[in-house]
Amino acid sequence: MNEHNALVFLLSIAVLLGVARLLGEMARALGLPLVVGEILAGVLLGTTGLRRIAPAAHAFLFPAGPPAEMLSGYTTIAVVLLLVVAGLEVDLAIVKKRGRNALSVAILGMVLPLVGGIGLGYLAPDALLVHPEQRALFAVFVGVALSISALPVIAKTLLDLGLFKTDIGLLVMTAAMINDLVGWLAFSVLLGPMRGGAVDLGHLAMTVGVAVVFGAFCLFVGRRLVDRLLRQIEMQADLAPGRILSLLIVVAILGASITQAIGIHAVLGGFVVGVTVGGSPKLRERTRQTIQQFVTNVFAPVFFASVALRVDFLASFDVGLCAIVLAVASVTKVIGCGMGARLSGMAWRESLVIGFGLNARGAMEIILALLARDAGVIDDRVFVALVTMAIGTSLIAGPMMKWLLFAPRDGVAVSGRSASEEDAATLVRSGAFVPSLVAATSARAIEELGLALRSAIGDLVEPALIAVLEREMMAPTGLGDEVAIPHAAVDGLTKPVVALGLSHDGIDFDAPDGRAARIVFLLLLPPKAYEREVRVLAGLARSVFDEPARRELLAVKSAEEAVRCLDEHSRRIAGAARASGPRMASLTDM
Amino acid sequence: MNEHNALVFLLSIAVLLGVARLLGEMARALGLPLVVGEILAGVLLGTTGLRRIAPAAHAFLFPAGPPAEMLSGYTTIAVVLLLVVAGLEVDLAIVKKRGRNALSVAILGMVLPLVGGIGLGYLAPDALLVHPEQRALFAVFVGVALSISALPVIAKTLLDLGLFKTDIGLLVMTAAMINDLVGWLAFSVLLGPMRGGAVDLGHLAMTVGVAVVFGAFCLFVGRRLVDRLLRQIEMQADLAPGRILSLLIVVAILGASITQAIGIHAVLGGFVVGVTVGGSPKLRERTRQTIQQFVTNVFAPVFFASVALRVDFLASFDVGLCAIVLAVASVTKVIGCGMGARLSGMAWRESLVIGFGLNARGAMEIILALLARDAGVIDDRVFVALVTMAIGTSLIAGPMMKWLLFAPRDGVAVSGRSASEEDAATLVRSGAFVPSLVAATSARAIEELGLALRSAIGDLVEPALIAVLEREMMAPTGLGDEVAIPHAAVDGLTKPVVALGLSHDGIDFDAPDGRAARIVFLLLLPPKAYEREVRVLAGLARSVFDEPARRELLAVKSAEEAVRCLDEHSRRIAGAARASGPRMASLTDM
């Protein structure tokens, strides 16, 4: 190996990774997605920045030839792994169970942007198109580009708002998953003819068919193999994340090669493998996160920085184009998803929350834009406009959702009702308290707490237990920091009911931080009370927000002490919590 | 990016990683080091195997040109990271505190193999040398190659034997660390003139000087910066491993570039950065292991497989040469280290244990041989002989140490003395039992247990506490599985004394699995009773070896119950434990 080449390659990786991580962390500190900082690193180090300021340094760090090949090898692995991680986020079990509810949101949320994008593509001036004679393909691509969503950004926004494990959160996630599945399938299939330049509908149909067969094979046959393998590997918990990571890399690359060989873009293979593995009930949350952390810290920053490296963002920045793309993408998405949510019976305000949530495009849009640019489908101006749109939609999602959900209304600040009948202390006082749970599993703990509510809700205990257990199986409710809030809507209930239990040995609720829950709130809600659910869940979480509060609560012996403890802490924390911002930012960070 | 090239690169990574991991796991299952399987993967897939059997497949998977460049980029990062991980294993605090004891072992253990290797180099026939006119350099290289040790293999062997946290284990580790520091420094400095072909003593001396200054700068100035940065990063425990990993990559590559620029091989930079970061008290054991797991699972297998890829092991395998190298390497190392240990006052049998422990060469020898081959210092036959020696010495280390330590002697099987005065139940009965520790920190817990021994050892409590606390600060004694065994030798003690304490909240003893200790044995030993220490520690660990035993012990309320519980489990487990093999194989796996 030529030593100078190796040195230049190493240095370029060090500089890209270092600057991208640094700017990424600064973005995170400001509450922005990591990818914003990472793209900015590429802008500063690449054609836009460094080549203008210090052309010699730029030429030394990023020459053509072998070092560039080495770097492209690294980013090739990165893009496959990014799609794997995106696939890991998709939980098919949830799609299957909740898909019907989310379907109208997902469909309208895709169709409107698709139509809007196709319209944009047809109206675009010839000068914007790389191949004006292929306007139809270009238009379809813009439509697909506008219709995708960014699961990780959405998940992170939901987490920050404390909505991740609520019903409204699940609905948004499910719609985004359906959206992702269809979007990546459509894009991968499209890329073939786009590159070839030929529009052959028969061939296209066959490719779709092959892709569907490949996906089905992975998800049904591959899934069983994966389940068996993972069960074996997860038995040694310490070694599992590493082993699964290497297994994932191998299988994902093989999947990517297969899709590429059958004429579909390699990214689909990575994505489908991610979905297959992520859907396995044997994959622990902790393992998934370790893998994601590795990709986020080692591969993603170099990839996103290198995306922006060779594009001149100053020369290709077309304000009008960026504004139009951002506007069409946002308006069609928010209205489409919002209409879907309204049709499934939500209030307008909640429907708009869902619309803005799904409007975030994030890193996935950037990957899609890069692949299209590499394939010669779009030029740098459209690329920059799509990147701008991806970042812009991700930035407005959180603040808009927060404002719609928590803004003062009817003269009363919603988050200020600490003395209302919905705060943790009041709910526990009128509910039940179990000072020492006997249960060792989450199901038993739910049962124990449910039975303690007999005097409060009578015969509703049995249907409530069934609902909560079903909900828990679908998506466990461990919040981290030793707190879990199993919950469900129960037909016939008119107001929220809570049972609080303490477990000194801890009970596994599959929390993101891997810690067993020692404080368990069982929360029963009236049906379809989405807004109330959000408030009550946030209130319960807030009452045990800080470590001293949890320690103190764990030491109480009687219901009276527990109520007093919750009450004090809710009051004390109320002010601080509103200003605290992201709490579990580790979960989904791209 | 050319798509065919990208595809071939991805496929070659998938095949190398897949086969290397698979054979690595098979090696592990057989109790062999992972690297044996990984090298074998390269042998099977490369010039030795696949090119003979299916030349077309070999040419497709491993062509020259861009895909080879991409692969070499990947392995370049891999080798830097491998040296970083090797550096992370070196704990300078231990070297500083225990260095004096280990010095005679380290020095004699390096000098004898160095002399043996130089002798071999001078006696070698001209035909073996790439540049017969540079025999002196070649001879010095062989000397250095024979004198290094493999910290990870040694650590793993000590772990498997249950010796890792004993005094004999610390001594071996410390000697190996000194050995590593000197060995890599010598090798990096040597590579310069070896490549250049010129032997300029003045220049060589200057390079050594520069290297020492660089190392000192990193360890004294860099260390402070690292401490401050790590303290910041480790505050968010969930995000820490990923952040530190990306920081390490950036800093290690910069370090490697600096050493390369000043005429020393890049590997030294990676190694020194690893030592600097690993030496920081702010780096948690858990973080170190997560990083190591990534390198072990994602980078190391591809690197070691690719090492063997382009060498024809069949054509270059010279039985005589391999046997001579293995014999000289082993005899000089075992005798050198053994003499050193004997000089520091150990019995012959224990001295030989140390000799065989340090004889393991493992992955580090292979990296060194590869770099020398790439630099044109050795040919394929010498390369294959060094790889064979590395694997051979690693394979015999464990069995020899086990045999020397645990083999039946004087007609009594050492491991069978379960009813002797040294088993856990007897020790706790004559010692002390604290059913519920008040302490929240390891230091407080040690104090609490120490004071409970007042009636057993009287005025020795204070010196004992000081010794144990010092020992604990040097290397924490959390074993994992919620068990910790703080211990030390105490002057004036004539037999082992134990206090057992249970903590229901758990106390952090920095265990490899990150779990807090709930079962804490404070163990005080007579001075220099190495063999006894090994037996007693193994006995205590065995008494709480399985999950049910630990559960049961945690539920006892009185000393009588605790003694009964320990007694039953020691008996039940005695047979099983001897056959159980590696328990914490995750710690050091290369």
PDB file of C-alpha atoms in Angstrom, chain A residues 215-401:
ATOM      1  CA  GLY A 215     -38.937  -8.186   0.160  1.00  0.00           C
ATOM      2  CA  ALA A 216     -41.529 -10.848   0.901  1.00  0.00           C
ATOM      3  CA  PHE A 217     -38.871 -13.563   0.841  1.00  0.00           C
ATOM      4  CA  CYS A 218     -36.720 -11.649   3.322  1.00  0.00           C
ATOM      5  CA  LEU A 219     -39.605 -10.806   5.606  1.00  0.00           C
ATOM      6  CA  PHE A 220     -41.155 -14.252   5.726  1.00  0.00           C
ATOM      7  CA  VAL A 221     -38.391 -16.790   5.122  1.00  0.00           C
ATOM      8  CA  GLY A 222     -35.412 -14.663   6.172  1.00  0.00           C
ATOM      9  CA  ARG A 223     -37.220 -13.532   9.297  1.00  0.00           C
ATOM     10  CA  ARG A 224     -37.395 -17.050  10.691  1.00  0.00           C
ATOM     11  CA  LEU A 225     -33.700 -17.639  10.151  1.00  0.00           C
ATOM     12  CA  VAL A 226     -32.938 -14.294  11.753  1.00  0.00           C
ATOM     13  CA  ASP A 227     -35.154 -15.082  14.747  1.00  0.00           C
ATOM     14  CA  ARG A 228     -33.359 -18.337  15.345  1.00  0.00           C
ATOM     15  CA  LEU A 229     -29.914 -16.804  14.937  1.00  0.00           C
ATOM     16  CA  LEU A 230     -30.683 -13.823  17.139  1.00  0.00           C
ATOM     17  CA  ARG A 231     -32.088 -15.996  19.888  1.00  0.00           C
ATOM     18  CA  GLN A 232     -28.756 -17.801  19.937  1.00  0.00           C
ATOM     19  CA  ILE A 233     -26.689 -14.630  19.873  1.00  0.00           C
ATOM     20  CA  GLU A 234     -28.715 -12.602  22.391  1.00  0.00           C
ATOM     21  CA  MET A 235     -28.199 -15.353  24.950  1.00  0.00           C
ATOM     22  CA  GLN A 236     -24.763 -13.875  25.630  1.00  0.00           C
ATOM     23  CA  ALA A 237     -25.931 -10.343  26.262  1.00  0.00           C
ATOM     24  CA  ASP A 238     -22.441  -8.866  26.579  1.00  0.00           C
ATOM     25  CA  LEU A 239     -21.256 -10.095  23.201  1.00  0.00           C
ATOM     26  CA  ALA A 240     -24.555  -9.634  21.363  1.00  0.00           C
ATOM     27  CA  PRO A 241     -24.312  -6.049  20.038  1.00  0.00           C
ATOM     28  CA  GLY A 242     -20.941  -6.652  18.418  1.00  0.00           C
ATOM     29  CA  ARG A 243     -21.853 -10.022  16.975  1.00  0.00           C
ATOM     30  CA  ILE A 244     -25.139  -8.755  15.612  1.00  0.00           C
ATOM     31  CA  LEU A 245     -23.399  -5.745  14.152  1.00  0.00           C
ATOM     32  CA  SER A 246     -21.002  -7.884  12.155  1.00  0.00           C
ATOM     33  CA  LEU A 247     -23.825 -10.216  11.150  1.00  0.00           C
ATOM     34  CA  LEU A 248     -25.898  -7.215  10.032  1.00  0.00           C
ATOM     35  CA  ILE A 249     -23.071  -5.816   7.938  1.00  0.00           C
ATOM     36  CA  VAL A 250     -22.542  -9.134   6.202  1.00  0.00           C
ATOM     37  CA  VAL A 251     -26.224  -9.823   5.579  1.00  0.00           C
ATOM     38  CA  ALA A 252     -27.009  -6.237   4.568  1.00  0.00           C
ATOM     39  CA  ILE A 253     -24.202  -6.160   2.021  1.00  0.00           C
ATOM     40  CA  LEU A 254     -25.304  -9.491   0.593  1.00  0.00           C
ATOM     41  CA  GLY A 255     -28.878  -8.170   0.412  1.00  0.00           C
ATOM     42  CA  ALA A 256     -27.675  -4.993  -1.268  1.00  0.00           C
ATOM     43  CA  SER A 257     -25.704  -6.998  -3.814  1.00  0.00           C
ATOM     44  CA  ILE A 258     -28.711  -9.158  -4.614  1.00  0.00           C
ATOM     45  CA  THR A 259     -31.027  -6.196  -5.215  1.00  0.00           C
ATOM     46  CA  GLN A 260     -28.389  -4.540  -7.354  1.00  0.00           C
ATOM     47  CA  ALA A 261     -27.917  -7.724  -9.359  1.00  0.00           C
ATOM     48  CA  ILE A 262     -31.662  -7.932 -10.091  1.00  0.00           C
ATOM     49  CA  GLY A 263     -31.743  -4.329 -11.294  1.00  0.00           C
ATOM     50  CA  ILE A 264     -32.955  -2.538  -8.164  1.00  0.00           C
ATOM     51  CA  HIS A 265     -30.746  -0.067  -6.327  1.00  0.00           C
ATOM     52  CA  ALA A 266     -28.551  -1.564  -3.620  1.00  0.00           C
ATOM     53  CA  VAL A 267     -30.042   0.661  -0.903  1.00  0.00           C
ATOM     54  CA  LEU A 268     -33.269  -1.320  -0.964  1.00  0.00           C
ATOM     55  CA  GLY A 269     -31.364  -4.454   0.021  1.00  0.00           C
ATOM     56  CA  GLY A 270     -29.877  -2.725   3.041  1.00  0.00           C
ATOM     57  CA  PHE A 271     -33.232  -1.305   4.036  1.00  0.00           C
ATOM     58  CA  VAL A 272     -35.096  -4.603   3.709  1.00  0.00           C
ATOM     59  CA  VAL A 273     -32.434  -6.420   5.726  1.00  0.00           C
ATOM     60  CA  GLY A 274     -32.768  -3.755   8.417  1.00  0.00           C
ATOM     61  CA  VAL A 275     -36.534  -4.218   8.493  1.00  0.00           C
ATOM     62  CA  THR A 276     -36.159  -8.000   8.665  1.00  0.00           C
ATOM     63  CA  VAL A 277     -33.699  -7.929  11.547  1.00  0.00           C
ATOM     64  CA  GLY A 278     -35.383  -5.015  13.324  1.00  0.00           C
ATOM     65  CA  GLY A 279     -38.706  -6.821  13.195  1.00  0.00           C
ATOM     66  CA  SER A 280     -37.376  -9.790  15.101  1.00  0.00           C
ATOM     67  CA  PRO A 281     -38.705  -9.892  18.651  1.00  0.00           C
ATOM     68  CA  LYS A 282     -35.358 -11.380  19.638  1.00  0.00           C
ATOM     69  CA  LEU A 283     -33.474  -8.161  18.912  1.00  0.00           C
ATOM     70  CA  ARG A 284     -33.142  -6.263  22.151  1.00  0.00           C
ATOM     71  CA  GLU A 285     -33.687  -2.547  22.297  1.00  0.00           C
ATOM     72  CA  ARG A 286     -30.248  -2.163  23.846  1.00  0.00           C
ATOM     73  CA  THR A 287     -28.575  -3.973  20.943  1.00  0.00           C
ATOM     74  CA  ARG A 288     -30.442  -1.878  18.397  1.00  0.00           C
ATOM     75  CA  GLN A 289     -29.255   1.275  20.067  1.00  0.00           C
ATOM     76  CA  THR A 290     -25.658   0.193  20.341  1.00  0.00           C
ATOM     77  CA  ILE A 291     -25.634  -0.530  16.626  1.00  0.00           C
ATOM     78  CA  GLN A 292     -27.269   2.777  15.870  1.00  0.00           C
ATOM     79  CA  GLN A 293     -24.785   4.610  18.032  1.00  0.00           C
ATOM     80  CA  PHE A 294     -21.901   3.053  16.178  1.00  0.00           C
ATOM     81  CA  VAL A 295     -23.286   4.014  12.774  1.00  0.00           C
ATOM     82  CA  THR A 296     -24.172   7.504  14.020  1.00  0.00           C
ATOM     83  CA  ASN A 297     -20.701   8.144  15.397  1.00  0.00           C
ATOM     84  CA  VAL A 298     -18.376   6.446  12.954  1.00  0.00           C
ATOM     85  CA  PHE A 299     -20.019   6.235   9.543  1.00  0.00           C
ATOM     86  CA  ALA A 300     -22.847   8.764   9.296  1.00  0.00           C
ATOM     87  CA  PRO A 301     -20.785  11.916   9.968  1.00  0.00           C
ATOM     88  CA  VAL A 302     -18.230  11.100   7.278  1.00  0.00           C
ATOM     89  CA  PHE A 303     -21.013  10.215   4.857  1.00  0.00           C
ATOM     90  CA  PHE A 304     -23.048  13.386   5.335  1.00  0.00           C
ATOM     91  CA  ALA A 305     -19.975  15.594   5.324  1.00  0.00           C
ATOM     92  CA  SER A 306     -18.800  13.976   2.103  1.00  0.00           C
ATOM     93  CA  VAL A 307     -22.269  14.492   0.588  1.00  0.00           C
ATOM     94  CA  ALA A 308     -21.739  18.234   0.761  1.00  0.00           C
ATOM     95  CA  LEU A 309     -18.037  18.042  -0.075  1.00  0.00           C
ATOM     96  CA  ARG A 310     -18.184  18.162  -3.849  1.00  0.00           C
ATOM     97  CA  VAL A 311     -21.180  20.454  -4.302  1.00  0.00           C
ATOM     98  CA  ASP A 312     -20.795  24.216  -4.414  1.00  0.00           C
ATOM     99  CA  PHE A 313     -23.622  25.299  -2.148  1.00  0.00           C
ATOM    100  CA  LEU A 314     -23.026  28.984  -2.808  1.00  0.00           C
ATOM    101  CA  ALA A 315     -23.098  28.710  -6.588  1.00  0.00           C
ATOM    102  CA  SER A 316     -25.968  26.207  -6.647  1.00  0.00           C
ATOM    103  CA  PHE A 317     -28.169  27.875  -4.044  1.00  0.00           C
ATOM    104  CA  ASP A 318     -31.289  29.121  -5.820  1.00  0.00           C
ATOM    105  CA  VAL A 319     -33.417  30.933  -3.236  1.00  0.00           C
ATOM    106  CA  GLY A 320     -36.580  30.823  -5.306  1.00  0.00           C
ATOM    107  CA  LEU A 321     -36.240  27.125  -6.053  1.00  0.00           C
ATOM    108  CA  CYS A 322     -35.497  26.276  -2.400  1.00  0.00           C
ATOM    109  CA  ALA A 323     -38.507  28.279  -1.214  1.00  0.00           C
ATOM    110  CA  ILE A 324     -40.857  26.673  -3.742  1.00  0.00           C
ATOM    111  CA  VAL A 325     -39.682  23.124  -2.947  1.00  0.00           C
ATOM    112  CA  LEU A 326     -39.910  23.734   0.805  1.00  0.00           C
ATOM    113  CA  ALA A 327     -43.374  25.273   0.480  1.00  0.00           C
ATOM    114  CA  VAL A 328     -44.850  22.586  -1.790  1.00  0.00           C
ATOM    115  CA  ALA A 329     -43.300  19.786   0.291  1.00  0.00           C
ATOM    116  CA  SER A 330     -44.594  21.197   3.586  1.00  0.00           C
ATOM    117  CA  VAL A 331     -48.059  22.273   2.487  1.00  0.00           C
ATOM    118  CA  THR A 332     -48.886  19.012   0.697  1.00  0.00           C
ATOM    119  CA  LYS A 333     -47.483  16.859   3.496  1.00  0.00           C
ATOM    120  CA  VAL A 334     -49.108  18.699   6.398  1.00  0.00           C
ATOM    121  CA  ILE A 335     -52.468  18.904   4.661  1.00  0.00           C
ATOM    122  CA  GLY A 336     -52.325  15.332   3.378  1.00  0.00           C
ATOM    123  CA  CYS A 337     -51.429  13.781   6.727  1.00  0.00           C
ATOM    124  CA  GLY A 338     -53.716  16.172   8.572  1.00  0.00           C
ATOM    125  CA  MET A 339     -56.681  15.200   6.397  1.00  0.00           C
ATOM    126  CA  GLY A 340     -55.883  11.549   6.946  1.00  0.00           C
ATOM    127  CA  ALA A 341     -55.797  12.034  10.701  1.00  0.00           C
ATOM    128  CA  ARG A 342     -59.029  14.024  10.637  1.00  0.00           C
ATOM    129  CA  LEU A 343     -60.681  11.208   8.668  1.00  0.00           C
ATOM    130  CA  SER A 344     -59.667   8.712  11.368  1.00  0.00           C
ATOM    131  CA  GLY A 345     -61.578  10.804  13.911  1.00  0.00           C
ATOM    132  CA  MET A 346     -59.009  13.140  15.440  1.00  0.00           C
ATOM    133  CA  ALA A 347     -59.580  16.782  16.253  1.00  0.00           C
ATOM    134  CA  TRP A 348     -58.125  19.355  13.857  1.00  0.00           C
ATOM    135  CA  ARG A 349     -55.404  20.450  16.223  1.00  0.00           C
ATOM    136  CA  GLU A 350     -54.186  16.879  16.782  1.00  0.00           C
ATOM    137  CA  SER A 351     -54.380  16.221  13.056  1.00  0.00           C
ATOM    138  CA  LEU A 352     -52.070  19.140  12.385  1.00  0.00           C
ATOM    139  CA  VAL A 353     -49.651  17.827  15.027  1.00  0.00           C
ATOM    140  CA  ILE A 354     -49.470  14.604  13.060  1.00  0.00           C
ATOM    141  CA  GLY A 355     -49.055  16.526   9.804  1.00  0.00           C
ATOM    142  CA  PHE A 356     -46.087  18.517  11.073  1.00  0.00           C
ATOM    143  CA  GLY A 357     -44.564  15.419  12.631  1.00  0.00           C
ATOM    144  CA  LEU A 358     -44.572  13.549   9.349  1.00  0.00           C
ATOM    145  CA  ASN A 359     -43.388  16.594   7.453  1.00  0.00           C
ATOM    146  CA  ALA A 360     -39.817  16.114   8.767  1.00  0.00           C
ATOM    147  CA  ARG A 361     -37.621  14.677   5.994  1.00  0.00           C
ATOM    148  CA  GLY A 362     -34.211  14.553   7.682  1.00  0.00           C
ATOM    149  CA  ALA A 363     -31.290  12.395   6.683  1.00  0.00           C
ATOM    150  CA  MET A 364     -33.244   9.993   4.463  1.00  0.00           C
ATOM    151  CA  GLU A 365     -34.146  12.771   2.023  1.00  0.00           C
ATOM    152  CA  ILE A 366     -30.492  13.722   1.803  1.00  0.00           C
ATOM    153  CA  ILE A 367     -29.439  10.157   1.016  1.00  0.00           C
ATOM    154  CA  LEU A 368     -32.119   9.927  -1.656  1.00  0.00           C
ATOM    155  CA  ALA A 369     -31.063  13.252  -3.180  1.00  0.00           C
ATOM    156  CA  LEU A 370     -27.423  12.187  -3.239  1.00  0.00           C
ATOM    157  CA  LEU A 371     -28.163   8.900  -4.960  1.00  0.00           C
ATOM    158  CA  ALA A 372     -30.286  10.706  -7.555  1.00  0.00           C
ATOM    159  CA  ARG A 373     -27.508  13.227  -8.133  1.00  0.00           C
ATOM    160  CA  ASP A 374     -24.913  10.446  -8.484  1.00  0.00           C
ATOM    161  CA  ALA A 375     -27.204   8.748 -10.983  1.00  0.00           C
ATOM    162  CA  GLY A 376     -27.393  11.982 -13.010  1.00  0.00           C
ATOM    163  CA  VAL A 377     -31.128  12.481 -12.476  1.00  0.00           C
ATOM    164  CA  ILE A 378     -30.890  15.904 -10.836  1.00  0.00           C
ATOM    165  CA  ASP A 379     -28.364  18.709 -10.994  1.00  0.00           C
ATOM    166  CA  ASP A 380     -26.692  20.546  -8.146  1.00  0.00           C
ATOM    167  CA  ARG A 381     -29.385  23.214  -7.836  1.00  0.00           C
ATOM    168  CA  VAL A 382     -32.179  20.698  -7.342  1.00  0.00           C
ATOM    169  CA  PHE A 383     -29.889  18.720  -5.012  1.00  0.00           C
ATOM    170  CA  VAL A 384     -29.244  21.782  -2.852  1.00  0.00           C
ATOM    171  CA  ALA A 385     -32.978  22.600  -2.861  1.00  0.00           C
ATOM    172  CA  LEU A 386     -33.837  19.084  -1.654  1.00  0.00           C
ATOM    173  CA  VAL A 387     -31.162  19.216   1.070  1.00  0.00           C
ATOM    174  CA  THR A 388     -32.462  22.612   2.187  1.00  0.00           C
ATOM    175  CA  MET A 389     -36.009  21.271   2.234  1.00  0.00           C
ATOM    176  CA  ALA A 390     -34.930  18.215   4.249  1.00  0.00           C
ATOM    177  CA  ILE A 391     -33.282  20.376   6.885  1.00  0.00           C
ATOM    178  CA  GLY A 392     -36.015  23.022   6.898  1.00  0.00           C
ATOM    179  CA  THR A 393     -38.886  20.560   7.379  1.00  0.00           C
ATOM    180  CA  SER A 394     -36.965  18.785  10.171  1.00  0.00           C
ATOM    181  CA  LEU A 395     -36.338  22.072  11.947  1.00  0.00           C
ATOM    182  CA  ILE A 396     -39.949  23.231  12.013  1.00  0.00           C
ATOM    183  CA  ALA A 397     -41.456  19.885  13.068  1.00  0.00           C
ATOM    184  CA  GLY A 398     -40.650  20.039  16.796  1.00  0.00           C
ATOM    185  CA  PRO A 399     -41.554  23.671  17.502  1.00  0.00           C
ATOM    186  CA  MET A 400     -44.834  23.417  15.534  1.00  0.00           C
ATOM    187  CA  MET A 401     -45.915  20.228  17.305  1.00  0.00           C
TER     188      MET A 401
END
